[in-house]
Amino acid sequence: MIKTKLSLLSLALVLTGCGDNSAPEQAAMHKATPNTEVSAPERPVIYQMMTRLFGNKNTTNQPWGTLAQNGVGKFADINEAALTEIKALGANYVWYTGVPHHALVGDYSQYGISADDPDVVKGRAGSPYAVKDYYNVNPDLATDPAKRLAEFEALISRTHDAGLKVMMDIVPNHVARQYQSLSKPAGVRDFGADDDTHLEYARDNNFYYIPGQPFAVPHGVEPLGGEPHPLADGQFAENPAKWTGNGSRSARPDANDWYETVKINFGVRPDGSHDFASLPQEFADKSCDEHLAFWADKSVPDSWQKFRDIALYWTKKGIDGFRYDMAQMVPVEFWSYLNCSVKAANPDALLLSEIYIPEQYRNYIRLGKMDYLYDKVGTYDALRAVIEGKSGTEHLPQLFNNMADIHSHLLMFLENHDEQRIASPEFAGDPRKAMPAMVVSSLVAAGANLLYFGQEVGEPGAGDAGFGQASRTTIFDYWGVPAHQRWMNDGKFDGGQLSTQEKALRDFYARLLNLAAHQPALRGEFADLHQANSQSPGYDNQLYSFARFSKEQALLVIANFEAQQGRQVQFTIPAGVIAAMGVANGRYPLAELLYQQAGLELKVEKGIGHLSLQLAPLQSLVLQVR
């Protein structure tokens, strides 16, 4: 447990209300639409780990290094101590990234596993999103690869025993070019096993084909950084060629395509039309039981059934939720069918979609029955621009107002495996610069929060690992993550090697994420205070403020993005917000929730709230009316 305090770098202000003193109607105030599919008492706080990197103690970090040279984390490394500290950080879910058996460059022939061709593997450790066998797990992660599934099942049990729920990836849009399940249950057929390969498209084919043309390895691909390998010959036997995972229809995809994968056919014809029943728009307001009743007498493509069976297989093993890769590339009707099948087996399952098309958000939530969607094209992009000094906070009120009806279905994050590390020079350079943004991101919505392992200790993602490049912690290579390894402290998971600044940063994340998970106001109403205070003395577009409140609690959040200057602010809570929170005229002491600071007081006169604040650089305050 980390006890170091982070002085003056971040505060979040938890008050009673928000609004505009001169024009209360201008204060954007709305109820958080309840996420009725998720009834957990806590808001989800998801800790994402790249499983193969998390427990790796090896610090060699040789570019293109082998497993023997650079090491690899195992399921067994994620022990009770690690899970206890993840829980203490504020998380209630762990997303184990890269668990399904995916293509990699290694020799597991003694376990009956076929060798993967380096010409269609990205990196040496391989992409977690080129799944080779959906009914087993990555042999790299097991102490004994012959017992790899049992070792993962033991990790699921350990995680549950620590009071955490378990998530894993499902990647419906594509699979590895050399998909071959050794572990599939009786009666299950591999993807493509029954396809008519003479046809570009057939509804029940699992893949799309390019008849008459063999697959050709992309130009410019240099497997293993040029290291000799018996299979690295610029050839991969696939005839006829299949469409590539990102939709490329060329027999020789581009080096920038997802050439290591093939696209799954979900009954979408090459012209984009659908070869399955349309889900009527009125089903946006219907329950999962009604969705399943709709599909019960419908014939659906074979790929739909295969992925339903995969999701139910893992649900039965105790998986509590799924993160769906590139869900936007798969039709929304499939998600209705799959997600409602999962909810029938586990009504509390958490279903998270990676999607980057805001125009489709509501369809994927309401028709597709997703619990949460990535809020990348929105909150992440807007907050990143403020952190980098490319924008002020003036765009945030409209952004959040536009998403008011679905804010409780959005996942907020500032890092994940696809994004640059905050501490990298390519992003902020200094992880503390993102602290105000993390306060806003974590507290602004009623949805879910995500923390990527290493973010909490300022990991910069430095070093070219091989296929993976600096600024993003590699997902393709065997590698050690230095700042995270200092926290791991040779398996003690006690932060024993962290610097004072790193300990303070982790302490900040622990304080904030525990607030984010447990404060009842964060499931209640939202009111923007930025516009109401735009003319207040000391207030400008380097600040952002809002209120969250419920019957049990009222919170005000003010975050200062300015890294160089503090400021004195005369802050106003408009009459409309004060009234909505039921606060009468008078003086109210404020409890600061993030760092337990004392001395602030809310004064309400003539129905309007007033507060005098001193904000240090990069400081935010969290205060609650007593």
XYZ file of C-alpha atoms in Angstrom:
626
model
C 0.000 0.000 0.000
C 1.421 3.390 -0.985
C 1.227 6.085 1.651
C 3.078 8.962 -0.027
C 0.983 12.124 -0.496
C 1.083 14.080 -3.740
C 1.190 17.708 -2.660
C -0.828 20.245 -4.593
C -0.721 18.488 -7.951
C -4.323 17.391 -8.122
C -7.544 18.041 -6.288
C -11.129 17.449 -7.287
C -13.769 19.562 -5.761
C -16.875 17.857 -4.513
C -19.563 20.432 -3.775
C -23.283 20.744 -4.028
C -24.226 21.870 -7.441
C -23.562 23.941 -10.430
C -25.105 26.547 -12.730
C -25.030 30.148 -13.872
C -25.758 32.943 -11.381
C -26.966 35.393 -13.995
C -28.717 32.923 -16.290
C -29.381 29.612 -14.574
C -30.956 28.203 -17.684
C -27.529 28.280 -19.376
C -26.104 25.712 -16.985
C -26.227 22.406 -18.858
C -27.777 20.062 -16.345
C -29.068 16.572 -17.028
C -29.741 13.266 -15.394
C -27.292 10.476 -16.101
C -29.317 7.964 -18.111
C -29.204 4.796 -16.018
C -27.261 1.898 -17.514
C -29.938 -0.620 -16.675
C -27.963 -3.518 -18.127
C -25.352 -3.125 -15.364
C -26.674 -3.186 -11.829
C -23.415 -3.532 -9.863
C -23.155 -1.332 -6.741
C -19.821 0.041 -7.953
C -18.984 1.891 -11.136
C -16.689 -0.331 -13.206
C -13.006 0.559 -12.923
C -11.093 -1.699 -15.305
C -7.380 -2.393 -14.888
C -6.010 -3.463 -18.259
C -2.800 -5.463 -18.312
C -0.858 -6.830 -21.256
C -0.676 -10.236 -19.623
C 2.626 -11.346 -21.165
C 4.346 -8.150 -19.986
C 2.797 -7.700 -16.555
C 4.829 -10.233 -14.571
C 8.029 -10.155 -16.615
C 11.004 -9.400 -14.349
C 13.626 -9.588 -17.132
C 15.152 -6.146 -17.866
C 17.306 -7.069 -20.909
C 15.028 -5.442 -23.506
C 16.976 -6.445 -26.600
C 15.151 -5.329 -29.780
C 13.575 -8.347 -31.482
C 14.699 -10.383 -28.456
C 13.522 -13.944 -28.011
C 11.487 -15.186 -25.099
C 14.682 -16.618 -23.609
C 16.509 -13.292 -24.003
C 13.831 -10.825 -22.880
C 11.611 -13.018 -20.752
C 7.832 -13.236 -20.554
C 5.282 -12.875 -17.779
C 3.273 -15.916 -16.762
C -0.190 -16.454 -15.324
C 1.527 -17.621 -12.145
C 3.274 -14.234 -11.747
C -0.119 -12.605 -11.190
C -0.267 -13.738 -7.604
C -2.343 -12.768 -4.590
C -0.045 -9.824 -3.772
C -0.388 -8.395 -7.282
C -4.160 -8.755 -7.284
C -4.474 -7.247 -3.816
C -2.617 -4.143 -4.971
C -4.692 -3.886 -8.153
C -7.807 -3.980 -5.991
C -6.330 -1.355 -3.639
C -5.719 0.876 -6.661
C -9.487 1.135 -7.056
C -10.064 -1.448 -9.776
C -12.919 -3.907 -9.664
C -12.245 -5.596 -13.030
C -9.030 -6.927 -14.555
C -8.895 -7.103 -18.350
C -6.343 -9.793 -19.172
C -5.232 -8.700 -22.634
C -3.693 -11.226 -25.003
C -4.954 -14.402 -23.329
C -6.479 -16.360 -26.263
C -3.925 -18.476 -28.117
C -2.636 -16.242 -30.890
C -0.009 -16.666 -33.602
C 3.596 -16.299 -32.380
C 7.119 -17.258 -33.416
C 8.088 -20.082 -31.085
C 8.423 -23.856 -30.953
C 5.629 -25.625 -29.114
C 5.621 -28.671 -31.387
C 6.015 -31.038 -28.421
C 2.541 -29.944 -27.335
C 1.080 -30.612 -30.772
C 0.961 -26.921 -31.689
C 1.857 -26.125 -35.282
C 4.553 -23.541 -36.008
C 3.396 -20.103 -37.115
C 5.024 -18.576 -40.181
C 6.983 -15.386 -39.331
C 5.934 -13.932 -42.687
C 2.407 -13.530 -41.277
C 3.236 -12.791 -37.637
C 3.766 -9.243 -36.411
C 6.742 -9.155 -34.062
C 8.144 -12.276 -32.424
C 5.642 -12.627 -29.585
C 2.813 -11.939 -32.039
C -0.269 -9.755 -32.086
C -2.850 -10.599 -29.388
C -5.446 -9.848 -32.044
C -4.419 -12.623 -34.456
C -6.159 -15.445 -32.587
C -5.181 -18.963 -33.623
C -7.277 -21.030 -31.210
C -10.282 -19.558 -29.390
C -10.662 -22.579 -27.135
C -7.281 -22.336 -25.461
C -4.790 -19.763 -24.221
C -1.375 -18.459 -25.207
C 1.226 -21.148 -24.347
C 3.798 -18.413 -23.597
C 1.788 -17.505 -20.502
C 1.904 -20.930 -18.872
C 4.562 -22.412 -16.636
C 3.629 -25.764 -18.186
C 2.178 -25.209 -21.683
C 0.501 -28.607 -21.545
C -1.595 -27.286 -18.638
C -2.027 -23.757 -19.934
C -5.830 -23.764 -19.787
C -5.831 -25.045 -16.203
C -3.304 -22.339 -15.256
C -5.595 -19.656 -16.660
C -8.583 -21.142 -14.859
C -6.552 -20.935 -11.641
C -5.878 -17.254 -12.376
C -9.601 -16.653 -12.859
C -10.202 -18.186 -9.417
C -7.390 -16.139 -7.818
C -8.791 -12.979 -9.328
C -12.258 -13.698 -8.014
C -10.848 -14.528 -4.593
C -9.218 -11.071 -4.573
C -12.619 -9.441 -5.072
C -12.039 -8.643 -8.742
C -13.911 -9.637 -11.875
C -12.271 -10.962 -15.035
C -12.466 -9.672 -18.602
C -10.826 -10.978 -21.761
C -10.781 -10.139 -25.458
C -12.944 -11.544 -28.201
C -12.017 -10.416 -31.714
C -14.968 -11.209 -33.978
C -13.814 -9.271 -37.015
C -10.731 -11.367 -37.805
C -8.602 -14.361 -36.863
C -5.025 -15.449 -37.572
C -4.324 -16.607 -41.115
C -3.382 -20.005 -39.727
C -6.365 -20.573 -37.436
C -6.332 -24.097 -36.013
C -8.022 -25.059 -32.756
C -6.521 -28.054 -30.998
C -8.823 -27.662 -28.019
C -12.266 -27.152 -29.500
C -15.075 -29.117 -27.897
C -16.586 -32.112 -29.648
C -18.776 -31.085 -32.549
C -17.134 -27.668 -33.023
C -15.718 -27.005 -36.491
C -12.802 -24.653 -37.124
C -13.340 -21.343 -38.883
C -13.234 -22.026 -42.618
C -13.312 -25.816 -42.294
C -16.575 -26.093 -44.267
C -16.178 -23.070 -46.563
C -16.727 -23.287 -50.313
C -13.444 -21.682 -51.348
C -14.506 -21.399 -54.993
C -16.781 -18.514 -54.070
C -15.815 -15.000 -53.008
C -18.833 -14.987 -50.735
C -21.401 -17.394 -49.381
C -23.503 -16.603 -46.342
C -22.257 -19.522 -44.290
C -18.633 -19.283 -45.363
C -16.566 -18.000 -42.453
C -14.131 -16.167 -44.742
C -14.152 -14.164 -47.969
C -12.006 -15.498 -50.822
C -10.180 -14.250 -53.904
C -10.747 -17.227 -56.219
C -7.907 -18.073 -58.556
C -5.291 -16.012 -56.712
C -2.873 -17.267 -54.066
C -1.941 -15.098 -51.106
C 1.318 -13.126 -51.437
C 3.273 -11.715 -48.499
C 3.232 -7.883 -48.563
C 6.212 -6.053 -50.021
C 8.447 -4.459 -47.414
C 7.733 -6.944 -44.621
C 10.935 -8.042 -42.844
C 10.066 -10.732 -40.286
C 12.086 -10.822 -37.072
C 14.036 -7.737 -38.083
C 15.832 -9.712 -40.797
C 16.989 -12.562 -38.573
C 17.167 -15.888 -40.482
C 14.390 -18.343 -39.754
C 13.483 -21.556 -41.600
C 9.957 -20.316 -42.341
C 10.859 -16.671 -43.062
C 11.107 -17.051 -46.822
C 8.656 -14.476 -48.097
C 6.065 -17.164 -48.730
C 2.872 -18.268 -47.006
C 0.707 -21.000 -48.490
C -2.891 -19.798 -48.829
C -4.744 -20.586 -52.033
C -7.099 -19.038 -52.775
C -6.167 -15.914 -50.861
C -8.588 -14.653 -48.251
C -9.601 -11.062 -47.564
C -7.360 -9.454 -44.979
C -8.655 -8.523 -41.521
C -9.012 -4.800 -42.173
C -11.038 -5.502 -45.315
C -8.303 -5.466 -47.950
C -9.432 -7.509 -50.951
C -5.987 -7.777 -52.489
C -4.221 -11.142 -52.683
C -1.086 -9.211 -51.765
C -2.149 -6.823 -48.993
C -0.148 -3.737 -48.110
C 2.479 -3.859 -45.380
C 0.286 -1.438 -43.384
C -2.743 -3.730 -43.607
C -3.609 -6.294 -40.947
C -1.922 -8.855 -43.177
C -1.461 -11.348 -40.321
C -5.244 -11.800 -40.096
C -8.193 -12.759 -42.269
C -11.590 -11.109 -42.155
C -14.599 -13.001 -40.802
C -17.773 -13.063 -42.883
C -20.848 -12.193 -40.823
C -23.288 -12.408 -43.700
C -22.334 -9.053 -45.202
C -22.141 -9.390 -48.967
C -19.174 -7.826 -50.826
C -21.460 -4.960 -51.914
C -22.247 -4.197 -48.233
C -25.800 -5.539 -48.210
C -26.899 -7.911 -45.468
C -27.737 -11.587 -45.850
C -29.643 -11.872 -42.572
C -32.798 -10.485 -40.991
C -32.841 -6.791 -40.130
C -33.496 -5.911 -36.509
C -36.464 -3.523 -36.392
C -35.660 -0.100 -34.982
C -38.228 -0.495 -32.213
C -35.955 -3.155 -30.682
C -33.781 -0.289 -29.434
C -36.202 -0.122 -26.503
C -36.684 -3.853 -26.011
C -35.067 -6.221 -23.546
C -32.501 -8.887 -24.270
C -35.178 -11.543 -23.762
C -37.167 -9.921 -26.565
C -34.061 -9.750 -28.759
C -33.400 -13.462 -28.267
C -37.034 -14.224 -29.044
C -36.626 -12.290 -32.304
C -33.604 -14.384 -33.318
C -35.065 -17.686 -32.152
C -36.839 -18.466 -35.433
C -34.316 -16.742 -37.713
C -31.578 -18.430 -39.696
C -28.259 -16.707 -38.923
C -24.823 -17.013 -40.566
C -22.511 -19.745 -39.346
C -19.952 -17.223 -38.043
C -22.564 -15.808 -35.650
C -23.079 -19.217 -34.101
C -19.346 -19.901 -33.824
C -18.696 -16.694 -31.898
C -21.740 -17.224 -29.681
C -20.361 -20.635 -28.746
C -16.904 -19.145 -28.039
C -18.314 -16.442 -25.761
C -20.474 -18.939 -23.869
C -17.506 -21.315 -23.494
C -15.524 -18.628 -21.674
C -18.543 -17.395 -19.730
C -18.969 -20.901 -18.365
C -15.333 -20.827 -17.231
C -16.001 -17.773 -15.082
C -15.179 -14.865 -17.391
C -17.238 -11.886 -16.195
C -17.012 -9.715 -19.290
C -15.591 -9.248 -22.750
C -13.814 -6.470 -24.577
C -14.759 -6.714 -28.245
C -12.031 -5.646 -30.659
C -13.066 -3.376 -33.549
C -16.762 -4.007 -32.947
C -17.680 -1.313 -35.468
C -16.531 -3.602 -38.308
C -19.185 -6.176 -37.424
C -22.923 -5.575 -38.052
C -25.017 -4.409 -35.118
C -27.508 -7.258 -35.546
C -24.776 -9.749 -34.683
C -24.133 -7.906 -31.435
C -27.804 -8.162 -30.503
C -27.598 -11.919 -31.059
C -24.266 -12.402 -29.259
C -24.662 -10.003 -26.343
C -28.132 -11.175 -25.453
C -26.909 -14.781 -25.582
C -24.163 -13.856 -23.110
C -26.603 -11.947 -20.873
C -28.906 -14.978 -20.812
C -26.017 -17.002 -19.375
C -24.711 -14.214 -17.102
C -26.996 -11.183 -16.677
C -24.161 -9.289 -14.939
C -21.626 -9.750 -17.762
C -19.840 -6.519 -18.724
C -19.726 -6.066 -22.504
C -17.317 -3.434 -23.815
C -16.962 -2.370 -27.428
C -14.016 -0.771 -29.202
C -15.702 1.633 -31.624
C -14.625 4.913 -33.194
C -17.745 6.025 -35.110
C -19.796 8.371 -32.887
C -22.710 8.293 -35.315
C -23.110 4.583 -34.527
C -22.740 4.775 -30.738
C -26.461 4.729 -29.992
C -27.155 1.833 -32.351
C -24.457 -0.303 -30.733
C -25.775 0.498 -27.260
C -29.497 0.220 -27.917
C -29.771 -2.281 -30.750
C -26.457 -4.053 -30.172
C -26.936 -4.217 -26.375
C -23.411 -3.067 -25.513
C -22.886 -1.977 -21.924
C -19.985 0.376 -22.666
C -18.265 1.896 -25.687
C -14.812 3.458 -25.966
C -15.054 7.241 -25.714
C -11.964 7.837 -27.799
C -13.415 10.061 -30.524
C -14.748 12.468 -27.950
C -13.428 12.736 -24.416
C -9.990 11.163 -25.019
C -9.244 13.287 -28.088
C -10.549 16.478 -26.459
C -8.630 16.007 -23.198
C -5.460 15.051 -25.016
C -5.630 18.291 -26.996
C -5.892 20.255 -23.729
C -2.980 18.355 -22.155
C -0.807 19.044 -25.201
C -1.734 22.729 -25.259
C -3.432 22.456 -28.640
C -6.814 23.496 -27.250
C -8.457 24.932 -24.179
C -11.379 23.521 -22.248
C -13.977 25.637 -24.031
C -15.059 22.675 -26.194
C -15.822 20.344 -23.297
C -19.301 21.652 -22.331
C -20.737 21.028 -25.787
C -18.970 17.667 -26.049
C -20.480 16.381 -22.829
C -23.885 17.858 -23.603
C -23.947 16.040 -26.962
C -23.363 12.730 -25.189
C -25.714 13.342 -22.253
C -28.136 10.546 -23.149
C -25.395 7.890 -23.427
C -22.783 9.160 -20.959
C -23.497 6.245 -18.623
C -22.507 3.839 -21.409
C -19.090 5.328 -22.175
C -15.693 4.024 -21.104
C -13.283 6.822 -20.194
C -9.530 6.395 -20.551
C -6.309 8.268 -21.227
C -4.184 5.223 -22.045
C -4.678 1.749 -23.454
C -2.555 -0.602 -25.542
C -3.364 1.263 -28.778
C -2.555 4.774 -27.532
C 0.705 6.542 -26.830
C 1.843 6.614 -23.234
C 1.073 9.905 -21.486
C 4.671 10.160 -20.264
C 6.160 9.653 -23.739
C 7.688 12.733 -25.425
C 5.234 12.143 -28.249
C 2.344 12.870 -25.856
C 2.780 14.909 -22.654
C 6.360 14.039 -21.683
C 5.454 14.374 -18.012
C 2.723 12.093 -16.581
C 1.673 14.749 -14.066
C 0.373 16.931 -16.899
C -2.470 14.464 -17.387
C -3.609 14.497 -13.775
C -6.313 17.176 -14.219
C -7.518 15.343 -17.325
C -7.675 12.096 -15.374
C -9.809 13.821 -12.728
C -12.221 15.020 -15.419
C -12.174 11.709 -17.297
C -12.804 9.656 -14.152
C -15.561 11.774 -12.616
C -17.434 13.432 -15.472
C -19.580 10.470 -16.568
C -21.651 7.737 -14.976
C -19.991 5.104 -17.150
C -16.826 3.067 -16.684
C -13.139 3.943 -16.254
C -10.030 2.247 -17.611
C -6.448 2.301 -16.329
C -3.679 0.717 -18.401
C -0.955 -1.011 -16.410
C 2.078 1.249 -15.950
C 0.031 4.423 -16.428
C -0.224 4.830 -12.673
C 3.582 5.001 -12.331
C 4.286 7.131 -15.412
C 5.658 4.463 -17.761
C 6.866 6.334 -20.902
C 6.885 3.382 -23.340
C 10.433 4.230 -24.434
C 12.578 1.962 -26.577
C 12.061 0.319 -29.964
C 11.186 -3.249 -29.040
C 11.327 -4.607 -32.579
C 8.015 -4.540 -34.373
C 6.596 -2.357 -31.615
C 7.851 1.227 -31.670
C 8.589 3.699 -28.884
C 5.803 5.718 -27.234
C 3.422 2.744 -27.072
C 4.313 -0.201 -24.875
C 4.764 -2.990 -27.411
C 2.048 -5.594 -27.831
C 4.053 -7.537 -30.434
C 7.375 -8.265 -28.710
C 8.896 -9.896 -25.656
C 9.735 -6.939 -23.459
C 10.044 -5.541 -19.969
C 8.176 -2.416 -18.838
C 10.686 -0.485 -16.685
C 8.513 1.767 -14.502
C 6.055 -1.059 -13.960
C 8.935 -3.389 -13.079
C 10.081 -0.933 -10.433
C 6.622 -1.118 -8.884
C 6.627 -4.913 -9.253
C 9.922 -4.989 -7.283
C 10.981 -8.494 -8.282
C 7.540 -9.948 -7.603
C 6.829 -8.251 -4.278
C 4.366 -5.815 -5.910
C 5.049 -3.215 -3.241
C 6.507 -0.300 -5.225
C 9.846 -0.802 -3.508
C 11.928 0.463 -6.426
C 9.759 3.413 -7.405
C 11.029 6.975 -7.196
C 9.314 9.437 -4.880
C 7.544 11.015 -7.852
C 6.360 7.628 -9.135
C 5.002 6.696 -5.702
C 3.166 9.995 -5.494
C 1.655 9.491 -8.929
C 0.415 6.026 -8.032
C -1.017 7.370 -4.796
C -2.952 9.955 -6.813
C -4.393 7.279 -9.098
C -5.378 5.111 -6.129
C -7.159 8.010 -4.417
C -8.947 9.087 -7.586
C -10.005 5.664 -8.829
C -11.348 4.642 -5.442
C -13.481 7.782 -5.510
C -14.560 7.006 -9.061
C -15.718 3.513 -8.132
C -17.600 4.264 -4.945
C -19.047 7.797 -4.773
C -22.853 7.666 -5.210
C -23.032 11.113 -6.833
C -21.174 9.720 -9.848
C -24.232 7.655 -10.709
C -26.455 10.715 -10.427
C -26.936 14.003 -12.244
C -24.399 16.146 -14.070
C -24.235 19.923 -14.420
C -21.616 21.832 -16.364
C -20.171 24.799 -14.425
C -17.634 25.926 -16.978
C -19.868 28.244 -18.959
C -21.491 29.695 -15.854
C -18.045 30.683 -14.551
C -16.475 31.804 -17.818
C -16.507 35.432 -16.612
C -15.660 34.686 -12.987
C -12.484 36.347 -11.640
C -9.499 34.035 -12.113
C -11.395 31.548 -14.294
C -10.370 30.778 -17.894
C -10.126 27.984 -20.485
C -7.303 26.273 -18.624
C -9.886 25.285 -16.027
C -12.818 22.951 -16.301
C -15.561 22.479 -13.723
C -18.747 20.533 -13.286
C -20.997 19.115 -10.584
C -22.275 15.594 -9.947
C -25.031 14.992 -7.463
C -27.589 12.492 -6.245
C -29.965 12.231 -3.283
C -27.075 10.930 -1.169
C -24.267 13.272 -2.168
C -23.195 16.358 -4.121
C -19.843 16.808 -5.819
C -18.152 19.662 -7.629
C -15.022 19.074 -9.690
C -12.624 21.847 -10.693
C -9.472 20.915 -12.572
C -6.589 23.258 -13.428
C -4.757 22.204 -16.624
C -2.234 25.052 -16.352
C 1.188 23.563 -15.559
C 3.004 26.789 -14.705
C 0.577 29.082 -12.917
C -1.714 28.870 -9.952
C -4.718 31.129 -9.657
C -7.246 32.550 -7.221
C -10.790 31.882 -8.399
C -14.081 33.339 -7.225
C -16.340 30.454 -8.066
C -20.134 30.560 -8.459
C -22.747 27.819 -8.305
C -25.876 29.137 -10.057
C -29.266 29.238 -8.433
C -30.701 26.515 -10.665
C -28.099 24.024 -9.525
C -28.303 25.022 -5.871
C -32.066 24.526 -6.043
C -31.739 21.165 -7.807
C -29.556 19.973 -4.964
C -31.889 21.257 -2.297
C -29.326 23.491 -0.551
C -30.714 26.381 1.446
C -29.116 29.740 2.167
C -26.285 29.453 4.677
C -22.671 28.430 5.137
C -21.498 24.867 4.564
C -18.092 23.346 5.360
C -16.688 21.316 2.493
C -14.977 17.939 2.892
C -12.159 17.491 0.390
C -12.347 13.867 -0.712
C -9.140 13.365 -2.669
C -6.535 14.510 -0.153
C -8.714 15.302 2.889
C -7.726 18.965 2.889
C -9.707 21.274 5.177
C -10.771 24.906 5.331
C -13.019 25.485 2.322
C -16.578 26.705 2.774
C -19.547 27.113 0.497
C -21.663 30.223 1.096
C -25.188 30.318 -0.320
C -26.865 33.722 -0.473
C -30.130 34.462 -2.286
C -30.019 30.924 -3.678
C -26.594 31.333 -5.328
C -23.467 29.509 -4.169
C -20.110 31.250 -3.748
C -16.693 29.757 -3.146
C -13.221 31.267 -3.072
C -10.544 28.883 -4.338
C -6.761 28.901 -4.557
C -5.564 26.468 -7.228
C -1.930 25.484 -7.699
C -0.568 24.435 -11.119
C -2.109 21.131 -12.247
C -4.326 21.106 -9.178
C -7.919 19.993 -8.967
C -10.152 19.946 -5.818
C -12.822 17.394 -4.676
C -15.181 18.752 -2.019
C -18.405 17.548 -0.531
C -20.949 19.665 1.297
C -21.309 18.452 4.855
